[in-house]
Tab-separated table of C-alpha atoms in Angstrom:
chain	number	residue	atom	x	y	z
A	26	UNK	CA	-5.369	-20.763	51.214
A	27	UNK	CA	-4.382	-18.457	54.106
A	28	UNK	CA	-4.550	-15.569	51.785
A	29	UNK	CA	-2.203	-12.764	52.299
A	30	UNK	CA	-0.420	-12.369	55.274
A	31	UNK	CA	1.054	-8.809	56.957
A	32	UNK	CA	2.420	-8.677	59.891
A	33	UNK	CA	3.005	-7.044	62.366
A	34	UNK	CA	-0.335	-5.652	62.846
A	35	UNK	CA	-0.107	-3.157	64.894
A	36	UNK	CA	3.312	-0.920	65.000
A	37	UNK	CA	3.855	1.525	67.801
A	38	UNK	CA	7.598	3.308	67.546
A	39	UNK	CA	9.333	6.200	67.975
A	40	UNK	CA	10.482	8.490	65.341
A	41	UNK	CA	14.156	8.504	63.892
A	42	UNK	CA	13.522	4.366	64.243
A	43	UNK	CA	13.281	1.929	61.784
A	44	UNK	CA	10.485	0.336	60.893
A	45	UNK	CA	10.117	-3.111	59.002
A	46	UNK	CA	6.308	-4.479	57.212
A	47	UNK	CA	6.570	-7.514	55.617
A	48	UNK	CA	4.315	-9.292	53.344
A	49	UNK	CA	3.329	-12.693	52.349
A	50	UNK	CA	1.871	-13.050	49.010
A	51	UNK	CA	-0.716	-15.702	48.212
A	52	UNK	CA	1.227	-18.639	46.811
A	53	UNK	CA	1.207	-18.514	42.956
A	54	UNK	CA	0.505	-15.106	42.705
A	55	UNK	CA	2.982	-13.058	40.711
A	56	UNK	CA	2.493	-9.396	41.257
A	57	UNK	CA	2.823	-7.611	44.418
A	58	UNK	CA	1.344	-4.134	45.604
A	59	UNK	CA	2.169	-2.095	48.385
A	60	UNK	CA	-0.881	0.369	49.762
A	61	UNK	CA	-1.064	3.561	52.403
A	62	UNK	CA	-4.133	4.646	53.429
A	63	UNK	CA	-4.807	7.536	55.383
A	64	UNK	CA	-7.368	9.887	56.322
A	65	UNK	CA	-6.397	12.457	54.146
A	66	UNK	CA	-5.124	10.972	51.480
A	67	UNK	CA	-6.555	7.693	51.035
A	68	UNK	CA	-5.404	4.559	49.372
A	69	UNK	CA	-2.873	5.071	47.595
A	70	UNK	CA	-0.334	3.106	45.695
A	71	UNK	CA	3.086	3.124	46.977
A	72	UNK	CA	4.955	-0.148	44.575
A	73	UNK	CA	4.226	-2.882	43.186
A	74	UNK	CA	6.468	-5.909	41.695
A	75	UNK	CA	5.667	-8.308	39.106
A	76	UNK	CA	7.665	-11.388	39.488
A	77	UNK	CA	9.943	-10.069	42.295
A	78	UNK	CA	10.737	-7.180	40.515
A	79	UNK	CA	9.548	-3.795	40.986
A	80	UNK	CA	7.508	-1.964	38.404
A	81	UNK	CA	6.969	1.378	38.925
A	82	UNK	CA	8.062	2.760	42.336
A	83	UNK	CA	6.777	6.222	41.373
A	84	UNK	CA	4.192	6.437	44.794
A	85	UNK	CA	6.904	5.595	46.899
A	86	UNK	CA	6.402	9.035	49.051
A	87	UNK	CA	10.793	9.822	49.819
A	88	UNK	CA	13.702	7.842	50.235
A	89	UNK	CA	12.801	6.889	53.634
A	90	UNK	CA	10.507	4.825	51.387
A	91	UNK	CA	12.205	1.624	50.606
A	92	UNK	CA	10.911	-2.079	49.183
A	93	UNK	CA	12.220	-5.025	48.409
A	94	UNK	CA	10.721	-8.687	47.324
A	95	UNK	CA	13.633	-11.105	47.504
A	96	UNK	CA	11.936	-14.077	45.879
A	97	UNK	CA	7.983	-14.729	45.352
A	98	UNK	CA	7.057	-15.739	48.787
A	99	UNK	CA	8.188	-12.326	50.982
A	100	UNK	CA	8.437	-8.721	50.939
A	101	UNK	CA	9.692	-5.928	53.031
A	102	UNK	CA	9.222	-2.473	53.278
A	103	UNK	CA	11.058	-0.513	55.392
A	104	UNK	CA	10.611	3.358	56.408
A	105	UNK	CA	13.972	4.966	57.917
A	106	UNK	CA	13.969	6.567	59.680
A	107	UNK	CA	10.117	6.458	60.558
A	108	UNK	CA	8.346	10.097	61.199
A	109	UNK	CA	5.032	10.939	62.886
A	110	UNK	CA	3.312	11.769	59.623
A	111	UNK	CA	4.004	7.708	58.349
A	112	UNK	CA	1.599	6.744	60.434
A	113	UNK	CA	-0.986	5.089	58.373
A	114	UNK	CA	-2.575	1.731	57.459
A	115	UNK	CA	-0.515	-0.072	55.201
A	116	UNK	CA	-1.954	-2.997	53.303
A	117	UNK	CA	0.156	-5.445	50.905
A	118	UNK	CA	-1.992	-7.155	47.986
A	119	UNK	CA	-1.352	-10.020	45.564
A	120	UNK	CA	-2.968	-10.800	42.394
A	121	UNK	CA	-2.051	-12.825	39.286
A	122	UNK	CA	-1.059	-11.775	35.953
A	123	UNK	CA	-4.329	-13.206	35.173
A	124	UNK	CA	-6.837	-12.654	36.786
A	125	UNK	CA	-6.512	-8.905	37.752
A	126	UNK	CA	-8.662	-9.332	41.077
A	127	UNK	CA	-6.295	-7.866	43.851
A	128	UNK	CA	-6.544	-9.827	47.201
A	129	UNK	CA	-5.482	-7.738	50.109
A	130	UNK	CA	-3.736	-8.649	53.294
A	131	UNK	CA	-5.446	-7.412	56.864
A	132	UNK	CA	-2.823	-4.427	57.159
A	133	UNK	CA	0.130	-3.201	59.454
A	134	UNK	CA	-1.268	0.047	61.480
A	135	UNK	CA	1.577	1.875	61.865
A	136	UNK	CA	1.781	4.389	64.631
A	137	UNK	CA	4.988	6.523	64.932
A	138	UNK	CA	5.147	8.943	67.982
B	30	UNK	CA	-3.519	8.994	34.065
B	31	UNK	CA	-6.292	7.444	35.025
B	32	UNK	CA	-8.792	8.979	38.522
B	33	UNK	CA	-11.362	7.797	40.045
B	34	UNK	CA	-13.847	10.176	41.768
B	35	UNK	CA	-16.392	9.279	44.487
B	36	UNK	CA	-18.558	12.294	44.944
B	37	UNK	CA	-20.372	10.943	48.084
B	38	UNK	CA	-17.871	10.982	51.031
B	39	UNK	CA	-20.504	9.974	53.753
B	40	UNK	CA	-23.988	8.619	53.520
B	41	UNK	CA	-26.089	7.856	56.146
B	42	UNK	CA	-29.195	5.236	55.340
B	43	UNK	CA	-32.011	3.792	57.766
B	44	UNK	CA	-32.170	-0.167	57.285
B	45	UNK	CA	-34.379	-1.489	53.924
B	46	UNK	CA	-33.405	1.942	51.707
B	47	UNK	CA	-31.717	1.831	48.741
B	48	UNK	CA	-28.675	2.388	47.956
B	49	UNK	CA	-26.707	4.119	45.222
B	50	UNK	CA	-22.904	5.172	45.147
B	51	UNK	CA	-21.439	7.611	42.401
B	52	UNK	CA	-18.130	6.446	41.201
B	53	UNK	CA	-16.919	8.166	37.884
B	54	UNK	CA	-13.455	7.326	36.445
B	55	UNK	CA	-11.031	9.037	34.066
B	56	UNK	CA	-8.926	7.017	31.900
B	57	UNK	CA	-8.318	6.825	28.141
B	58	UNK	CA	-8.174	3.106	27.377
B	59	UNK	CA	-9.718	-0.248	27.964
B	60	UNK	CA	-11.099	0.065	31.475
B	61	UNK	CA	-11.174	-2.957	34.068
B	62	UNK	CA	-13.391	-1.750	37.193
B	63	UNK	CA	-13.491	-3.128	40.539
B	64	UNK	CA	-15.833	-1.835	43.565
B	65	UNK	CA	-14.210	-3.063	47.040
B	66	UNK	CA	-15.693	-2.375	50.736
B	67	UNK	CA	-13.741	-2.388	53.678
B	68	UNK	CA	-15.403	-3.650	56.987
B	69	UNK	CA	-14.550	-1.832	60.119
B	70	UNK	CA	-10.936	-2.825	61.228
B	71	UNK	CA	-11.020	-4.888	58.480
B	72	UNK	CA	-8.812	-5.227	54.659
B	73	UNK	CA	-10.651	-4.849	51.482
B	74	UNK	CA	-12.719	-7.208	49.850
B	75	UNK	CA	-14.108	-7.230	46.377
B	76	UNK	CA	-17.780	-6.889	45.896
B	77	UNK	CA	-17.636	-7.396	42.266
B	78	UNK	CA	-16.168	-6.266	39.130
B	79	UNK	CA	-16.215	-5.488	35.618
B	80	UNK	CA	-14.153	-6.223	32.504
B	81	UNK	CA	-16.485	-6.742	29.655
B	82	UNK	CA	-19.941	-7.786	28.456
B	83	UNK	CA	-23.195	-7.254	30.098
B	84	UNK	CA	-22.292	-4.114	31.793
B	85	UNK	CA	-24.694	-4.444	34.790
B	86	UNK	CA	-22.997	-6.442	36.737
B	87	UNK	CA	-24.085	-8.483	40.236
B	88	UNK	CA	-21.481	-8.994	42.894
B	89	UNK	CA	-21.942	-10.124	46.609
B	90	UNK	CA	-24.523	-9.502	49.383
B	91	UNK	CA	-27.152	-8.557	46.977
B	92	UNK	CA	-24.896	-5.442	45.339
B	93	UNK	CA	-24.334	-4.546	42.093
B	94	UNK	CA	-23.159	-2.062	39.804
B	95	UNK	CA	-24.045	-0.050	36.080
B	96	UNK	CA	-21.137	0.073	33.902
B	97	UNK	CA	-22.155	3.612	31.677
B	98	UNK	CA	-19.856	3.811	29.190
B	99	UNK	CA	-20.561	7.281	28.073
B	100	UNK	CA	-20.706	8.650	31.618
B	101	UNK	CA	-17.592	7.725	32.225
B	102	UNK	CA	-19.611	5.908	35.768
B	103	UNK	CA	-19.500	2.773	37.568
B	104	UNK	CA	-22.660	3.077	39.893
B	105	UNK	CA	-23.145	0.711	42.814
B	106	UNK	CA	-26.208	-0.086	44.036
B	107	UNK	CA	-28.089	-2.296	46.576
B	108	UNK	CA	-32.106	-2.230	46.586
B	109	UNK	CA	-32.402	-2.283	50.752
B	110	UNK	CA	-29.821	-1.878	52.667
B	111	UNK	CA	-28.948	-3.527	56.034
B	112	UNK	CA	-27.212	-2.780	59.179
B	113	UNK	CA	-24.240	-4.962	58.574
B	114	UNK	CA	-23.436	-3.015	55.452
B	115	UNK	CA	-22.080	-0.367	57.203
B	116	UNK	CA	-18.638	-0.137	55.895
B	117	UNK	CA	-16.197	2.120	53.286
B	118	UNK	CA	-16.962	1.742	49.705
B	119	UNK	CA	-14.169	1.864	47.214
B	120	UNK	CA	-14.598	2.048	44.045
B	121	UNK	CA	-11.256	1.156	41.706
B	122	UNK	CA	-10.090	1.226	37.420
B	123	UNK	CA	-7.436	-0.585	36.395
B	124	UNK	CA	-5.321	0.432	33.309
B	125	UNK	CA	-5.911	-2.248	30.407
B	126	UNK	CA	-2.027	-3.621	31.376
B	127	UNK	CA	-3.856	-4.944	34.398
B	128	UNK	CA	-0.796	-3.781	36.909
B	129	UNK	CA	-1.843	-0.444	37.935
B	130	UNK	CA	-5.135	-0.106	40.263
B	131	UNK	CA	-6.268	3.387	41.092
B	132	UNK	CA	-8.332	4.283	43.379
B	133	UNK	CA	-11.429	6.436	44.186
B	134	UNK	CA	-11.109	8.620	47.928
B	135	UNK	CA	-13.995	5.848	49.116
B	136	UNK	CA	-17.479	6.713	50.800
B	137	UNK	CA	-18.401	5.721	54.172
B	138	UNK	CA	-22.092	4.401	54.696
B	139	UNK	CA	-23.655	3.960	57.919
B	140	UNK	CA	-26.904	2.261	58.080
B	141	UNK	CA	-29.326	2.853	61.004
B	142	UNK	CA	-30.980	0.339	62.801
């Protein structure tokens, strides 16, 4: 299994742009989790989806914020428009309804000058 | 709401010490708990975790942690460290639904040659 996949990796834009992450989930796996983690703040929990639908949206930071999963094998999340203090790690994790153990994807570092 | 605290923000080891990492958790119901470590540059991998049962648990690379119920704590510990442990150590609870994973602000560990 190629376990999840992020991409891009690396993200260097502009503020006022938009900015697209997108996730693969490990096939099978029905919930999905979106992560920032900063310096300051940490990891925290931005969404997360179970069965392609999203569950509580509540860490979602402003309505820049936005996330979709349009079936079980991709999700996006989008920031627009994108501001300096975005710039973070942000790491996309599957799991199953199962087994609880989270697998995480290698990250999209996001830089916005 | 569940919290996770992580008192120890950095630690700094020489090779062959032993290691111990505070993690104490808030939360009023079943507890799942999950200790990850993150790799320089790298996404989060589990080093073990707890659900139920024996409630010293052994996870990878010789680590392991003390489930104490009434301390609210989720120790991890390795007898003698090495250099390649040098890393971030999170430590996570999940809520007994399984779908929300909270966690601690992580402590770094650098281990001297």
């Amino acid at each position: 299994d190629a376990g999840v996949i992020q991409s891009p990796r690396h993200e260097v834009t502009e503020m006022g742009q938009e900015v697209t992450l997108r996730c693969k989930p490990i096939s099978g796996h029905n919930s999905l989790f979106w992560y920032r983690q900063t310096m300051m703040r940490g990891l925290e929990l931005l969404i997360y989806f179970n069965n392609n639908v999203p569950i509580d949206d509540s860490g979602m930071p402003e309505d820049r914020f936005s996330a979709k999963m349009p079936n079980a094998s991709f999700s996006t999340l989008k920031i627009q428009p994108s501001e300096p203090r975005d710039s973070a790690v942000y790491f996309c994790a599957s799991s199953t309804g199962t087994s609880r153990e989270q697998y995480f994807g290698p990250g999209t570092r996001l830089t916005v000058t | 709401a569940q919290s996770v605290s992580q008192h120890n923000h950095h630690v700094i080891l020489s090779e062959a010490a032993s290691l111990e990492l505070g993690c104490n958790y808030s939360y009023g119901g079943t507890v799942n708990l999950f200790w990850y470590v993150q790799y320089p540059g790298q996404h989060l991998q589990l080093l073990l975790k707890y659900f139920s049962g024996d409630p010293l648990v052994k996870g990878i690379k010789g680590f392991e942690a003390e489930f104490i119920k009434s301390k609210f704590s989720f120790n991890l510990r390795k007898p003698s460290v090495q250099w390649s442990d040098t890393a971030e150590y999170f430590c996570a609870v999940m809520n007994n639904a399984g779908n929300m994973l909270t966690f601690g602000g992580g402590t770094r560990l650098m281990v001297k040659p």
